[in-house]
C-alpha atoms as one frame of an Amber mdcrd trajectory, in Angstrom:
protein
  -0.860 -10.399   2.239   0.874 -13.538   1.073   3.834 -14.441  -1.089   2.388
 -12.917  -4.233   2.134  -9.578  -2.451   5.764  -9.830  -1.409   6.739 -10.226
  -5.064   4.440  -7.361  -6.027   5.792  -4.900  -3.470   9.370  -5.972  -4.165
   8.868  -5.376  -7.893   7.278  -1.985  -7.260  10.261  -1.052  -5.083  12.663
  -1.992  -7.867  10.707   0.003 -10.453  10.574   3.034  -8.164  14.340   3.013
  -7.707  15.200   2.249 -11.314  12.807   4.654 -13.016  10.430   6.738 -10.895
  12.817   8.297  -8.360  15.358   9.268 -11.075  12.482  10.752 -13.097  11.304
  12.780 -10.090  14.870  14.044  -9.565  15.040  14.996 -13.237  11.746  16.902
 -13.038  12.931  18.715  -9.910  16.078  19.791 -11.761  13.948  20.916 -14.723
  11.599  22.861 -12.435   8.443  20.931 -13.409   8.214  19.667  -9.827   8.855
  22.245  -7.109  10.640  21.475  -3.857   7.513  22.513  -1.917   5.574  19.714
  -3.667   7.763  17.080  -2.015   7.146  14.385  -1.048   5.333  13.996  -4.370
   2.272  11.719  -4.259   2.439   9.011  -6.956  -0.832   7.123  -7.433   0.006
   5.447 -10.729   2.864   5.118 -13.179   3.753   3.413 -16.433   7.248   2.742
 -17.703   7.381   2.218 -21.466  10.559   0.571 -22.751  10.870   1.837 -26.312
  13.205  -0.435 -28.262  15.998   1.510 -30.011  18.068  -1.425 -31.238  18.533
  -5.110 -30.490  20.476  -4.327 -27.318  19.188  -0.886 -26.311  15.898   0.487
 -24.989  14.845   4.015 -24.068  12.562   4.298 -20.993   9.599   6.653 -21.164
   8.192   7.384 -17.703   4.564   8.413 -17.221   3.322   9.491 -13.779  -0.233
  10.064 -12.491  -2.419  11.856 -15.075   0.105  11.150 -17.830  -0.857   7.467
 -17.758  -3.528   6.659 -20.320  -4.424   2.980 -20.311  -6.269   1.706 -23.403
  -8.298  -1.469 -22.940  -9.886  -3.758 -25.525 -13.234  -5.146 -24.377 -15.708
  -7.662 -25.755 -19.260  -6.402 -26.224 -22.230  -8.504 -25.147 -24.409  -6.958
 -27.832 -24.035  -5.238 -31.175 -23.134  -1.543 -30.869 -22.800   1.317 -33.310
 -19.890   3.792 -33.560 -20.260   6.706 -31.135 -22.720   4.884 -28.898 -22.175
   5.144 -25.130 -21.240   1.745 -23.741 -21.686   0.817 -20.064 -20.300  -2.023
 -17.977 -23.542  -3.902 -18.574 -22.733  -3.947 -22.299 -19.347  -5.665 -22.006
 -17.872  -8.876 -20.667 -15.481  -7.655 -17.919 -13.612 -10.983 -17.997 -12.656
 -10.279 -21.603 -10.798  -6.996 -21.035  -7.212  -6.723 -22.220  -4.599  -3.972
 -22.166  -3.591  -2.528 -25.511   0.215  -2.179 -25.449   1.581   1.310 -26.165
   2.837   1.667 -29.739   5.959   3.469 -30.966   7.106   3.589 -34.588   4.170
   1.367 -35.439   5.318  -1.406 -33.096   4.121  -2.524 -29.638   6.427  -1.409
 -26.814   7.243  -3.225 -23.597   5.840  -1.662 -20.426   5.309  -1.862 -16.667
   2.026  -0.516 -15.282   1.238   0.188 -11.625  -2.048   1.678 -10.391  -3.048
   2.255  -6.785  -6.233   1.158  -5.104  -5.966   3.233  -1.936  -3.652   0.953
   0.112  -3.016  -1.703  -2.513  -1.752  -1.875  -6.090  -2.507  -3.453  -9.426
   0.792  -4.288 -11.138   1.282  -5.806 -14.557   3.934  -5.796 -17.243   4.640
  -7.009 -20.761   8.246  -7.273 -21.917   7.524  -9.518 -24.913   8.004  -6.795
 -27.554  11.672  -6.603 -26.510  12.286 -10.375 -26.462  14.181 -11.753 -29.477
  12.900 -14.805 -31.344   9.787 -15.463 -29.263   7.137 -17.807 -30.612   4.035
 -16.497 -32.324   1.780 -18.142 -29.714   3.637 -16.354 -26.915   3.396 -13.055
 -28.777  -0.358 -13.470 -29.108  -0.904 -13.804 -25.342  -2.826 -10.888 -23.805
  -2.551  -9.055 -20.501  -5.913  -9.108 -18.743  -7.121  -5.879 -17.122  -9.479
  -5.960 -14.091 -11.706  -3.248 -15.520 -14.646  -4.053 -13.248 -12.507  -3.876
 -10.096 -10.832  -0.693 -11.307 -14.097   1.134 -12.040 -15.744  -0.114  -8.847
 -12.751   1.031  -6.784 -12.900   4.503  -8.339 -16.618   4.755  -7.621 -16.184
   3.415  -4.085 -13.404   5.917  -3.392 -15.530   8.835  -4.639 -18.631   7.678
  -2.785 -17.278   6.856   0.646 -14.471   9.484   0.805 -12.132   7.183   2.753
  -9.628   9.837   3.850 -12.358  11.905   5.512 -13.715   8.854   7.303 -10.286
   7.714   8.475  -9.729  11.224   9.868 -13.071  10.977  11.665 -12.162   7.587
  13.130  -8.879   9.059  14.348 -10.697  11.924  16.074 -12.816   9.299  17.824
  -9.703   7.504  19.099  -9.568   4.712  16.528  -6.031   4.428  15.039  -6.139
   5.632  11.376  -5.194   2.355   9.692  -5.728   0.804   6.221  -7.645  -2.271
   7.415 -10.824  -0.179   7.674 -10.977  -0.025   3.876 -13.442  -0.788   2.482
 -15.692  -2.666   4.955 -15.657  -0.321   7.982 -15.632   2.853   5.897 -18.527
   1.582   3.820 -20.572   1.033   6.988 -19.765   4.585   8.106 -20.846   5.813
   4.689 -24.204   4.070   5.077 -24.739   5.492   8.565 -22.348   8.108   9.984
 -23.925   7.696  13.439 -22.374   4.227  13.708 -19.178   5.870  14.925 -20.924
   6.743  18.206 -22.611   3.362  18.651 -21.366   0.167  20.350 -21.921  -1.749
  17.092 -18.820  -0.062  15.618 -16.661  -2.420  17.674 -18.299  -5.442  16.025
 -17.872  -3.911  12.554 -14.170  -3.169  13.112 -13.615  -6.557  14.745 -15.064
  -8.288  11.668 -12.685  -6.342   9.405  -9.719  -7.283  11.598 -10.695 -10.932
  12.008  -8.439 -13.996  12.101  -8.138 -14.257   8.301  -6.863 -10.671   8.155
  -4.083 -11.420  10.628  -3.218 -14.704   8.930  -2.519 -12.769   5.724  -0.482
 -10.192   7.608   1.598 -12.850   9.372   2.251 -14.656   6.076   3.571 -11.416
   4.594   5.629 -10.461   7.649   7.206 -13.911   7.881   8.152 -14.062   4.217
   9.655 -10.565   4.269  11.306 -10.887   7.705   9.349  -7.759   8.549   9.573
  -7.791  12.360  12.731  -9.777  13.089  12.793 -11.133  16.654   9.455  -9.438
  17.448   7.003 -11.533  15.444   6.792 -14.074  18.261   5.475 -11.403  20.648
   3.053 -10.038  18.072   1.678 -13.522  17.367   1.208 -14.118  21.088  -0.670
 -10.819  21.390  -2.973 -11.683  18.469  -3.578 -15.209  19.794  -4.379 -13.797
  23.239  -6.770 -11.256  21.699  -8.779 -13.937  19.904  -8.721 -16.087  23.049
 -10.274 -13.110  24.865  -7.238 -12.846  27.130  -7.077  -9.076  26.760  -4.738
  -8.606  29.733  -2.111 -10.664  27.919  -2.694  -9.149  24.464  -2.390  -5.572
  25.730   0.592  -6.042  28.043   2.519  -8.083  25.457   1.865  -5.613  22.639
   2.241  -2.155  24.209   6.023  -2.381  24.848   6.607  -3.407  21.217   5.742
  -0.029  19.673   8.861   1.760  20.859  10.994  -1.263  19.995   9.625  -1.478
  16.451  10.279   2.205  15.784  13.777   2.065  17.308  14.592  -1.050  15.246
  13.577   0.686  12.049  15.378   3.942  12.844  18.529   1.941  13.575  18.132
   0.057  10.278  17.975   3.436   8.504  20.969   4.834  10.450  18.807   7.448
  12.181  19.201   8.754  15.728  17.334   6.753  18.358  17.925   8.827  21.490
  15.513  10.929  23.507  12.010  10.139  24.628   9.672   7.827  22.740   7.924
  10.926  21.422  11.280  12.199  20.100  11.694   8.887  18.294   8.278   9.205
  16.679   9.220  12.699  15.477  12.450  11.298  13.978  10.409   8.527  12.349
   8.050  11.114  10.866  10.947  13.216   9.554  12.410  10.096   7.932   9.179
   9.210   6.116   8.608  12.752   4.856  12.241  13.125   3.776  11.588  10.805
   0.827  10.988  12.307  -2.609   7.706  10.464  -3.163   4.785   8.913  -1.290
   2.998   5.855  -2.660   0.161   5.950  -0.104  -2.078   9.059   0.323  -0.207
  11.842   2.147  -3.337  12.853   4.078  -3.366   9.429   5.737   0.279   9.819
   6.753  -0.540  13.250   8.185  -3.477  11.821  10.144  -1.378   8.900  11.386
   1.438  11.058  12.727  -0.986  13.550  14.222  -2.646  10.641  16.036   0.694
   9.416  17.363   2.028  12.870  18.269  -0.975  14.706  19.669  -3.634  12.089
  20.400  -4.478  10.262  23.615  -1.521   7.911  23.079   0.651  10.615  24.676
  -1.711  12.220  27.164  -0.877  12.105  30.848  -2.785   9.134  32.213  -4.716
  11.262  34.720  -6.430  12.997  31.766  -7.836   9.716  30.439 -11.443   9.428
  31.548 -12.105   5.930  30.232  -9.002   3.721  29.756 -11.179   0.882  28.429
 -11.950   2.875  25.248  -9.013   5.302  24.985  -5.501   4.121  24.177  -2.786
   5.611  26.353   0.718   4.198  26.556   1.714   5.971  29.771  -1.169   4.600
  31.817  -0.393   1.010  30.803   3.411   1.150  30.824   3.478   2.666  34.330
   0.653   0.589  35.759  -1.661   3.544  36.387  -4.727   1.787  34.934  -6.534
  -1.164  36.496  -9.463  -3.203  35.267  -9.480  -1.562  31.825  -8.618  -4.644
  29.754 -11.303  -5.381  27.145 -11.781  -6.277  23.478 -11.997  -2.667  22.268
  -8.735  -1.449  23.771  -6.906  -4.638  22.749  -8.182  -4.287  19.188  -7.120
  -0.646  19.017  -3.528  -1.539  19.922  -3.515  -4.249  17.254  -4.784  -1.734
  14.690  -2.067   0.706  15.740   0.490  -2.025  15.061  -1.037  -2.551  11.619
  -0.752   1.176  10.927   2.954   1.172  11.838   3.560  -1.830   9.594   2.057
  -0.055   6.574   4.155   3.068   7.139   7.285   0.922   7.358   6.214  -1.114
   4.293   5.931   2.100   2.308   9.407   3.216   3.321  10.905  -0.211   2.660
   9.566  -0.045  -0.906  11.314   3.278  -1.453  14.515   1.851   0.031  14.145
  -1.327  -2.048  14.333  -3.425   1.130  11.278  -5.695   0.777
């Protein structure tokens, strides 16, 4: 994630607070969304700004299945009306969104569509601009139709939520960086999860370029104030194969990161670390909506609450493959430091950062 992603997530946060959250509240009051459906999973939305007069617009909010994007494409060959057209018949680089029309006129809009842990965001406010030039009016909003269709197919084929749950059961933190590379390899051969080659596959997905993007995003958004130095040292030590340093620098940061965020949100921070995780979970699920899949949140908190992270260290048979905070924090383990366990703690950090990112969007704090 770089600067462009900061702008994207910041804009999404603003749109959620201006339009989507009020719309969800309205639908709750009307009874079209029940309290037991909360937090409501939003995977796409479109806000249409219907112009009423020169100085007034009326927002029309579409959520999930209500969104119907129409795209103009350029055919590579001559077609006849009613003929089925495939991706091979069109030029995907010449695909443009058709603006919604009201009263015979194009309407301004914001469109946001999810791609598992990322988003496509675009907007067109030109129909509401006064006195714009004809050339500007003729500009088109491109639509990544090939990426969109491929992502849908990939999601259906590899069933990412099931595979992330399976990774979690095998003591790999259920994090977004597995998508799509690691999950695709598991789709090709489910037995990989029991083989040593899984470490190499996951390590490739979480390589130096991945962490460079994460650091760029965290620095620009002041994501881990006063802790980024420690995290950078842990990542540098990991890639220098100094796993003793990477593990012992990183493990104490988890409680600190959660306490920092609870304090920022004016939540209680007392009790054991496990109590703090439960408070963190309650905070996340207290929101009216979720912008990442709820099943992944469920898997993540189950991993943190009931997985090996919390087991008594004497129950851990192999500390070089199984993460366990107690055994490291209290010095019960010796000679366990290796690439796999270091990588797993880094992935756990990445998981926490995505959960916090999600909540910061809803709080409009990116």
